[in-house]
């Protein structure tokens, strides 16, 4: 069986890289693109053309489904588009794989509820990098013993959300094993707003946005007289492709809601 994949966000760098990876993977095929414009045109290697090359672009998921019958919608757009896209995809019986961070707790809850009602897969992956997922898992393991934690996440300057979904997910995983407590001096004085970063479940997250970066994160765990730093760096979007392919395949095997690639790998 060939898994038929539609991609939302195919014109972006991540989308075009994913389209190439899926096309080269055994048992998968990109059959269509979902966009907010260019209806009836074609997406090919990150460009748009009127010639019938590449895959047809649709602005309507209903029409796309009627004509191309995809098994999976891979959404690599933004939180504002991802949420309605995933809801509509599951309503149409299409598995949803979301590679965009920034969804709210309420939106995640609604997607989980719809996934359970429809008995169809919805996989949310704040980060598709296998190495990044391992970094998060290792950090959670270390937090059993070193509970004072700060996270520094660094991304390119085109990233919209801060802190990143990966950083928030890391903090969530650590919070499951970390005893809540105040970090730093109890009488700490912050003289510039934001100097100590965002507070996520008692841990501080610092966001860096600079040209030249792609996706990087380090988790710093401090103890008496020691510091453990767990760091991951993605230098090329190809590093995300094994996770993309894994999530697509797993969506056909797991008719359920999955929040985080860590639930799909063993470590």
mmCIF file of C-alpha atoms in Angstrom:
data_model
loop_
_atom_site.group_PDB
_atom_site.id
_atom_site.type_symbol
_atom_site.label_atom_id
_atom_site.label_comp_id
_atom_site.label_asym_id
_atom_site.label_seq_id
_atom_site.Cartn_x
_atom_site.Cartn_y
_atom_site.Cartn_z
ATOM 1 C CA UNK A 1 0.000 0.000 0.000
ATOM 2 C CA UNK A 2 1.257 3.458 -0.924
ATOM 3 C CA UNK A 3 0.553 6.200 1.622
ATOM 4 C CA UNK A 4 -0.920 9.193 -0.184
ATOM 5 C CA UNK A 5 0.280 12.449 1.395
ATOM 6 C CA UNK A 6 -0.962 16.006 0.948
ATOM 7 C CA UNK A 7 1.293 18.800 2.200
ATOM 8 C CA UNK A 8 0.246 22.172 3.597
ATOM 9 C CA UNK A 9 3.207 24.537 3.428
ATOM 10 C CA UNK A 10 4.894 22.884 0.471
ATOM 11 C CA UNK A 11 6.232 26.208 -0.823
ATOM 12 C CA UNK A 12 8.356 26.763 2.292
ATOM 13 C CA UNK A 13 11.845 25.404 2.822
ATOM 14 C CA UNK A 14 10.649 22.751 5.245
ATOM 15 C CA UNK A 15 7.742 21.831 2.966
ATOM 16 C CA UNK A 16 9.843 21.473 -0.168
ATOM 17 C CA UNK A 17 12.420 19.392 1.720
ATOM 18 C CA UNK A 18 9.632 17.157 3.057
ATOM 19 C CA UNK A 19 8.128 16.764 -0.422
ATOM 20 C CA UNK A 20 11.481 15.563 -1.771
ATOM 21 C CA UNK A 21 11.992 13.145 1.147
ATOM 22 C CA UNK A 22 8.488 11.662 0.815
ATOM 23 C CA UNK A 23 8.881 11.263 -2.946
ATOM 24 C CA UNK A 24 12.120 9.337 -2.403
ATOM 25 C CA UNK A 25 10.733 7.169 0.420
ATOM 26 C CA UNK A 26 9.422 3.687 -0.250
ATOM 27 C CA UNK A 27 5.667 3.311 0.026
ATOM 28 C CA UNK A 28 4.820 7.038 0.021
ATOM 29 C CA UNK A 29 3.675 9.566 -2.546
ATOM 30 C CA UNK A 30 2.942 13.301 -2.462
ATOM 31 C CA UNK A 31 -0.407 13.684 -4.227
ATOM 32 C CA UNK A 32 -1.374 17.320 -3.580
ATOM 33 C CA UNK A 33 -0.571 20.602 -1.868
ATOM 34 C CA UNK A 34 -2.879 22.692 0.322
ATOM 35 C CA UNK A 35 -2.328 26.452 0.204
ATOM 36 C CA UNK A 36 -4.205 29.688 0.795
ATOM 37 C CA UNK A 37 -3.535 30.818 -2.793
ATOM 38 C CA UNK A 38 -2.397 29.533 -6.211
ATOM 39 C CA UNK A 39 -5.440 27.279 -6.611
ATOM 40 C CA UNK A 40 -5.177 25.147 -9.752
ATOM 41 C CA UNK A 41 -1.454 25.745 -10.181
ATOM 42 C CA UNK A 42 1.353 23.289 -9.425
ATOM 43 C CA UNK A 43 4.080 23.086 -6.785
ATOM 44 C CA UNK A 44 7.445 21.768 -7.891
ATOM 45 C CA UNK A 45 10.684 21.899 -5.867
ATOM 46 C CA UNK A 46 9.550 24.895 -3.831
ATOM 47 C CA UNK A 47 8.317 26.911 -6.810
ATOM 48 C CA UNK A 48 4.861 27.457 -8.312
ATOM 49 C CA UNK A 49 4.100 26.981 -11.991
ATOM 50 C CA UNK A 50 1.057 26.945 -14.259
ATOM 51 C CA UNK A 51 2.524 23.964 -16.090
ATOM 52 C CA UNK A 52 1.349 20.494 -14.933
ATOM 53 C CA UNK A 53 4.626 19.701 -13.169
ATOM 54 C CA UNK A 54 4.910 18.575 -9.573
ATOM 55 C CA UNK A 55 1.669 18.361 -7.581
ATOM 56 C CA UNK A 56 -1.608 20.243 -7.927
ATOM 57 C CA UNK A 57 -2.307 23.059 -5.444
ATOM 58 C CA UNK A 58 -5.723 23.360 -3.812
ATOM 59 C CA UNK A 59 -7.110 26.095 -1.590
ATOM 60 C CA UNK A 60 -10.001 23.868 -0.492
ATOM 61 C CA UNK A 61 -9.256 20.755 1.552
ATOM 62 C CA UNK A 62 -12.703 19.414 0.675
ATOM 63 C CA UNK A 63 -11.953 19.642 -3.056
ATOM 64 C CA UNK A 64 -8.453 18.264 -2.519
ATOM 65 C CA UNK A 65 -9.908 15.266 -0.703
ATOM 66 C CA UNK A 66 -12.537 14.632 -3.362
ATOM 67 C CA UNK A 67 -10.014 14.638 -6.205
ATOM 68 C CA UNK A 68 -6.861 13.194 -4.609
ATOM 69 C CA UNK A 69 -8.088 11.130 -1.623
ATOM 70 C CA UNK A 70 -5.009 11.579 0.584
ATOM 71 C CA UNK A 71 -4.393 9.333 3.569
ATOM 72 C CA UNK A 72 -2.394 11.940 5.492
ATOM 73 C CA UNK A 73 -2.218 15.730 5.650
ATOM 74 C CA UNK A 74 1.282 16.863 6.629
ATOM 75 C CA UNK A 75 0.926 20.444 7.873
ATOM 76 C CA UNK A 76 4.048 22.600 8.043
ATOM 77 C CA UNK A 77 2.404 26.027 8.049
ATOM 78 C CA UNK A 78 1.650 28.151 11.144
ATOM 79 C CA UNK A 79 -0.554 27.774 14.240
ATOM 80 C CA UNK A 80 -3.337 29.950 12.805
ATOM 81 C CA UNK A 81 -3.684 27.642 9.784
ATOM 82 C CA UNK A 82 -2.713 24.346 11.425
ATOM 83 C CA UNK A 83 -5.592 24.204 13.886
ATOM 84 C CA UNK A 84 -8.481 24.575 11.402
ATOM 85 C CA UNK A 85 -6.632 22.404 8.863
ATOM 86 C CA UNK A 86 -6.218 19.534 11.335
ATOM 87 C CA UNK A 87 -9.834 19.759 12.453
ATOM 88 C CA UNK A 88 -11.105 19.701 8.880
ATOM 89 C CA UNK A 89 -8.736 16.895 7.869
ATOM 90 C CA UNK A 90 -9.910 14.609 10.680
ATOM 91 C CA UNK A 91 -13.553 15.451 9.918
ATOM 92 C CA UNK A 92 -12.893 14.255 6.358
ATOM 93 C CA UNK A 93 -11.216 11.065 7.553
ATOM 94 C CA UNK A 94 -7.675 12.212 6.758
ATOM 95 C CA UNK A 95 -4.899 11.522 9.280
ATOM 96 C CA UNK A 96 -3.184 14.693 10.449
ATOM 97 C CA UNK A 97 0.553 15.107 11.069
ATOM 98 C CA UNK A 98 1.418 18.549 12.408
ATOM 99 C CA UNK A 99 4.976 19.853 12.403
ATOM 100 C CA UNK A 100 4.254 23.349 13.663
ATOM 101 C CA UNK A 101 4.690 24.589 17.225
ATOM 102 C CA UNK A 102 2.656 27.311 18.896
ATOM 103 C CA UNK A 103 -0.679 25.540 19.377
ATOM 104 C CA UNK A 104 -2.379 26.465 22.653
ATOM 105 C CA UNK A 105 -3.321 23.992 25.377
ATOM 106 C CA UNK A 106 -6.974 24.548 24.490
ATOM 107 C CA UNK A 107 -6.365 23.848 20.797
ATOM 108 C CA UNK A 108 -4.392 20.693 21.599
ATOM 109 C CA UNK A 109 -7.253 19.549 23.802
ATOM 110 C CA UNK A 110 -9.790 20.084 21.035
ATOM 111 C CA UNK A 111 -7.659 18.186 18.523
ATOM 112 C CA UNK A 112 -7.279 15.299 20.974
ATOM 113 C CA UNK A 113 -11.016 15.212 21.570
ATOM 114 C CA UNK A 114 -11.781 15.163 17.836
ATOM 115 C CA UNK A 115 -9.128 12.502 17.200
ATOM 116 C CA UNK A 116 -10.699 10.277 19.856
ATOM 117 C CA UNK A 117 -14.227 10.900 18.552
ATOM 118 C CA UNK A 118 -13.286 10.075 14.966
ATOM 119 C CA UNK A 119 -10.855 7.278 15.820
ATOM 120 C CA UNK A 120 -8.263 8.802 13.520
ATOM 121 C CA UNK A 121 -4.623 9.771 13.977
ATOM 122 C CA UNK A 122 -3.484 13.264 14.881
ATOM 123 C CA UNK A 123 0.255 13.428 15.530
ATOM 124 C CA UNK A 124 1.709 16.693 16.847
ATOM 125 C CA UNK A 125 5.486 17.005 16.547
ATOM 126 C CA UNK A 126 7.000 20.251 17.869
ATOM 127 C CA UNK A 127 10.295 18.911 16.550
ATOM 128 C CA UNK A 128 10.766 16.162 13.954
ATOM 129 C CA UNK A 129 14.464 15.696 14.709
ATOM 130 C CA UNK A 130 15.192 12.322 16.280
ATOM 131 C CA UNK A 131 18.264 13.834 17.939
ATOM 132 C CA UNK A 132 16.210 16.669 19.442
ATOM 133 C CA UNK A 133 13.698 14.196 20.834
ATOM 134 C CA UNK A 134 16.505 12.185 22.398
ATOM 135 C CA UNK A 135 17.872 15.409 23.902
ATOM 136 C CA UNK A 136 14.481 16.029 25.536
ATOM 137 C CA UNK A 137 14.244 12.479 26.850
ATOM 138 C CA UNK A 138 17.804 12.553 28.240
ATOM 139 C CA UNK A 139 17.116 15.900 29.929
ATOM 140 C CA UNK A 140 14.016 14.480 31.611
ATOM 141 C CA UNK A 141 16.049 11.530 32.844
ATOM 142 C CA UNK A 142 18.763 13.829 34.224
ATOM 143 C CA UNK A 143 16.190 16.035 35.982
ATOM 144 C CA UNK A 144 15.473 13.141 38.354
ATOM 145 C CA UNK A 145 18.816 14.008 39.952
ATOM 146 C CA UNK A 146 19.502 17.617 38.939
ATOM 147 C CA UNK A 147 16.303 19.591 39.385
ATOM 148 C CA UNK A 148 17.520 23.157 38.800
ATOM 149 C CA UNK A 149 16.993 23.676 35.080
ATOM 150 C CA UNK A 150 17.295 26.468 32.533
ATOM 151 C CA UNK A 151 16.749 26.093 28.792
ATOM 152 C CA UNK A 152 18.286 28.153 26.016
ATOM 153 C CA UNK A 153 16.693 27.691 22.595
ATOM 154 C CA UNK A 154 18.135 29.334 19.490
ATOM 155 C CA UNK A 155 16.431 29.643 16.111
ATOM 156 C CA UNK A 156 16.567 31.582 12.847
ATOM 157 C CA UNK A 157 15.106 35.068 12.853
ATOM 158 C CA UNK A 158 12.084 34.051 10.737
ATOM 159 C CA UNK A 159 10.603 31.907 13.495
ATOM 160 C CA UNK A 160 7.360 33.413 14.779
ATOM 161 C CA UNK A 161 6.738 31.828 18.188
ATOM 162 C CA UNK A 162 8.803 32.166 21.355
ATOM 163 C CA UNK A 163 9.569 30.170 23.340
ATOM 164 C CA UNK A 164 9.783 27.357 20.823
ATOM 165 C CA UNK A 165 7.490 24.359 20.996
ATOM 166 C CA UNK A 166 10.538 22.161 21.578
ATOM 167 C CA UNK A 167 11.571 24.193 24.630
ATOM 168 C CA UNK A 168 8.070 24.137 26.096
ATOM 169 C CA UNK A 169 7.790 20.411 25.424
ATOM 170 C CA UNK A 170 11.159 19.863 27.124
ATOM 171 C CA UNK A 171 9.981 21.776 30.188
ATOM 172 C CA UNK A 172 6.735 19.786 30.240
ATOM 173 C CA UNK A 173 8.646 16.485 30.155
ATOM 174 C CA UNK A 174 11.011 17.620 32.906
ATOM 175 C CA UNK A 175 8.112 18.888 35.040
ATOM 176 C CA UNK A 176 6.708 15.363 35.181
ATOM 177 C CA UNK A 177 9.722 14.212 37.215
ATOM 178 C CA UNK A 178 10.952 17.460 38.811
ATOM 179 C CA UNK A 179 9.783 18.540 42.255
ATOM 180 C CA UNK A 180 8.428 22.116 41.840
ATOM 181 C CA UNK A 181 10.586 24.663 43.625
ATOM 182 C CA UNK A 182 11.903 28.211 43.388
ATOM 183 C CA UNK A 183 15.125 28.548 41.422
ATOM 184 C CA UNK A 184 17.664 31.280 42.026
ATOM 185 C CA UNK A 185 17.920 33.714 44.910
ATOM 186 C CA UNK A 186 14.610 34.219 46.750
ATOM 187 C CA UNK A 187 15.226 37.995 46.731
ATOM 188 C CA UNK A 188 16.326 38.118 43.098
ATOM 189 C CA UNK A 189 16.111 41.591 41.540
ATOM 190 C CA UNK A 190 15.367 41.838 37.816
ATOM 191 C CA UNK A 191 16.264 45.305 36.541
ATOM 192 C CA UNK A 192 15.376 44.729 32.864
ATOM 193 C CA UNK A 193 12.111 43.082 31.826
ATOM 194 C CA UNK A 194 12.643 39.578 30.471
ATOM 195 C CA UNK A 195 16.234 39.319 31.633
ATOM 196 C CA UNK A 196 15.537 36.038 33.396
ATOM 197 C CA UNK A 197 13.561 34.581 30.503
ATOM 198 C CA UNK A 198 10.111 33.039 30.424
ATOM 199 C CA UNK A 199 8.921 31.052 33.426
ATOM 200 C CA UNK A 200 7.499 27.686 32.369
ATOM 201 C CA UNK A 201 6.517 25.507 35.315
ATOM 202 C CA UNK A 202 9.259 27.037 37.449
ATOM 203 C CA UNK A 203 12.002 26.679 34.853
ATOM 204 C CA UNK A 204 13.452 29.551 32.847
ATOM 205 C CA UNK A 205 13.468 29.480 29.046
ATOM 206 C CA UNK A 206 15.595 31.924 27.052
ATOM 207 C CA UNK A 207 14.877 32.446 23.339
ATOM 208 C CA UNK A 208 17.486 33.602 20.816
ATOM 209 C CA UNK A 209 16.534 34.656 17.257
ATOM 210 C CA UNK A 210 19.401 35.358 14.854
ATOM 211 C CA UNK A 211 20.131 34.951 11.145
ATOM 212 C CA UNK A 212 22.520 32.093 10.529
ATOM 213 C CA UNK A 213 20.834 29.798 13.049
ATOM 214 C CA UNK A 214 18.427 26.985 12.215
ATOM 215 C CA UNK A 215 17.281 25.075 15.327
ATOM 216 C CA UNK A 216 19.396 24.631 18.447
ATOM 217 C CA UNK A 217 18.716 23.991 22.117
ATOM 218 C CA UNK A 218 20.665 23.372 25.274
ATOM 219 C CA UNK A 219 19.281 22.238 28.605
ATOM 220 C CA UNK A 220 21.426 23.271 31.584
ATOM 221 C CA UNK A 221 20.977 21.270 34.792
ATOM 222 C CA UNK A 222 22.811 22.573 37.827
ATOM 223 C CA UNK A 223 23.833 20.783 40.989
ATOM 224 C CA UNK A 224 26.099 21.501 43.929
ATOM 225 C CA UNK A 225 29.501 22.103 42.358
ATOM 226 C CA UNK A 226 28.547 20.789 38.917
ATOM 227 C CA UNK A 227 26.704 21.572 35.672
ATOM 228 C CA UNK A 228 25.329 19.161 33.090
ATOM 229 C CA UNK A 229 24.557 20.592 29.654
ATOM 230 C CA UNK A 230 22.637 18.563 27.073
ATOM 231 C CA UNK A 231 22.679 20.213 23.654
ATOM 232 C CA UNK A 232 21.276 19.472 20.240
ATOM 233 C CA UNK A 233 21.895 21.299 16.950
ATOM 234 C CA UNK A 234 20.114 20.994 13.599
ATOM 235 C CA UNK A 235 22.204 22.476 10.788
ATOM 236 C CA UNK A 236 20.055 21.335 7.859
ATOM 237 C CA UNK A 237 16.329 20.707 7.423
ATOM 238 C CA UNK A 238 17.201 17.233 6.200
ATOM 239 C CA UNK A 239 17.754 16.375 9.875
ATOM 240 C CA UNK A 240 13.972 16.536 10.351
ATOM 241 C CA UNK A 241 13.078 14.145 7.536
ATOM 242 C CA UNK A 242 13.483 10.767 9.329
ATOM 243 C CA UNK A 243 11.018 12.034 11.931
ATOM 244 C CA UNK A 244 8.614 13.271 9.256
ATOM 245 C CA UNK A 245 8.600 9.877 7.548
ATOM 246 C CA UNK A 246 8.241 8.075 10.891
ATOM 247 C CA UNK A 247 5.233 10.218 11.886
ATOM 248 C CA UNK A 248 3.529 9.658 8.528
ATOM 249 C CA UNK A 249 3.973 5.888 8.748
ATOM 250 C CA UNK A 250 2.859 5.763 12.378
ATOM 251 C CA UNK A 251 -0.250 7.817 11.606
ATOM 252 C CA UNK A 252 -1.477 4.917 9.497
ATOM 253 C CA UNK A 253 -0.922 2.476 12.377
ATOM 254 C CA UNK A 254 -2.115 4.544 15.368
ATOM 255 C CA UNK A 255 -5.707 5.823 15.190
ATOM 256 C CA UNK A 256 -5.086 8.124 18.138
ATOM 257 C CA UNK A 257 -3.810 11.497 19.312
ATOM 258 C CA UNK A 258 -0.051 11.686 19.886
ATOM 259 C CA UNK A 259 1.599 14.833 21.217
ATOM 260 C CA UNK A 260 5.339 14.533 20.731
ATOM 261 C CA UNK A 261 7.605 12.346 18.635
ATOM 262 C CA UNK A 262 9.073 10.894 21.833
ATOM 263 C CA UNK A 263 6.016 8.630 22.036
ATOM 264 C CA UNK A 264 6.949 7.056 18.696
ATOM 265 C CA UNK A 265 10.596 6.190 19.379
ATOM 266 C CA UNK A 266 12.311 3.969 21.897
ATOM 267 C CA UNK A 267 15.271 5.300 23.875
#
